[in-house]
Amino acid sequence: MHLASTYALSSCRIRTRGQEVAFLRMAAPYSLTSIVFLFATIGLAHAQQGNGRSAPALFQDRCAGCHGQNLEGGKASSLLDQKWAHGGDDASLENTIRNGLPVSGMPAFGTVLSDAEIRALIVFIRESATRVGNPEMRGSHPLPDGPQSSEAATYRMELVSSGFDVPWSIAFLPDGRMLVTERPGRLRVVKDGAVAPEPVSGIPDVWAHDEGGLFTVLLHPDYAKNGWVYLSFADPGEKNTSMTKIIRGRLRGNAFVDQETIFNMPRESYRESGMSFGGRLVFDGRYLFFSVGERGKVGDAQQLDNPYGKIHRLHDDGRVPDDNPFVHTPGAMPSIWSFGHRNPQGLAVVPETGELWETEHGPRGGDELNFIRRGANYGWPVITHGMNYDGTPVSSLTAKVGMEQPVRHWTPSIATCPILFYTGDAFPGWKNQLFLGSLAQQEFLRFTLDGGKISHEERVFKNRGRVRDIQQGPDGCIYLALEIPGGGGLVARIVPDRKP
Ligand code: HEC
């Protein structure tokens, strides 16, 4: 049998170093697991409806008469100017809305609105304020000329290579060439900035719609010895369904050969959703970690019998490590390392300690940066700082015992995507710090870490394109895969500014 973990419905078993572990019970149509699961799903759908109406509609109904249709103010103050007479943190806003301001004439809404509705209104107010505060957030500028200053480094931005169609990730071959994935399904080889005219042949077909396509390209830590190149992608199933899949293979000339499956799911479990594939891969030096998003079904992230909304951990050949947290949990997928995630698209390892960091997209608001602990639950969708895209609340809870808090969260969303722990020498002031790129808000952020927490944060720049990947090059410089809104994509390099 091939070593890779092929999660087949028929067998319902996968191999972990000789011992077999049963974990998927989907094959029995009315098994206990699926019935429990069905009730959990119904419960959740019910809770969502019960949670209330959409925040924009509520605002028009209950608040616009005084605060203006666009929150610009009228009878009462503007909610867009970021000036808060009664406190601007979440707890103060909640208190104002719940208890009102009897002296000023703001009614109390604590008895007419649910906790979740109040929570969604707060998200809505913050989101509206940010939109107004950043009129340029849609456009992005070409790379800046000349030295750019930031707190801990002066740098320049250089174009490495352009002409990509949604460049998703970058990897560096030891011979100096660079591999770049394009989401529509091409693996490109770049030499001295020039993109080879033909993409690598033999790449499997990908489901290239919505958020789906070809995702990460990653080299094995021992690539020099074994030549393994890993790819993650949306694998097309029947009738417009798809699912995150991982393979590895070797480059021979311009062909991708010796292909092996590292992770896949049975076709029957593929979904029609075009959202939340996760798809990020990272090695901690020994084990392969990867992310799978919830794939359009809210609630799966809390169940251990499915791969959705999880970070997984496997041996390089796809076997499940014996010391994974749920290998002995009946019914659990043994590859799971942590759960309760929505759509994780960023993973980074701190080489010296093996610490794992993750980013995930919230719905509307509630983007997160997480410090990942073995077996821990990160709460989605039971706790979140965001709301549904249609403005209805997801949950009234932002914290719960037994569920991890994000290290940092963003409401409104910036669309947190790649992260990199920088260890290079090109930027001494940036060494051993975490960098984060965002899609929608096109931000490039720097964090100084301290024992699983952030001790300092800087926005290095904004509006240079949607940041899809951040990698450290062999030259110690930082490379970015940038998708330019409105078309085009490029790889740029951040280099230290050398004084003449
Ligand atoms: C009858 C008019 C009225 C309605 C309706 C009303 N408010 Fe107010 N609101 C006020 C007044 C007056 C203030 C005090 C403004 C000031 O500080 O001068 C206020 C203050 C606030 C503040 C605090 C602003 C600050 O500067 O700290 C928030 C937040 C707020 N309202 C939210 C809401 C929301 C959300 C709704 C709808 C659920 C709402 N309000 C409905 C009149 C109203």
XYZ file of C-alpha atoms in Angstrom, residues 53 93 118 142 195 252 292 305 322 334 354 445 475 478:
14
model
C -31.575 40.426 12.017
C -19.863 50.729 22.771
C -25.598 44.426 19.655
C 2.910 50.591 -8.322
C 9.472 33.652 -16.373
C 12.447 16.636 -14.132
C -8.173 23.286 5.427
C -14.853 13.695 12.448
C 1.761 8.725 16.488
C -6.075 11.519 13.316
C 8.991 25.018 16.512
C 2.528 44.339 9.060
C 19.720 36.443 -0.101
C 11.821 39.424 1.820
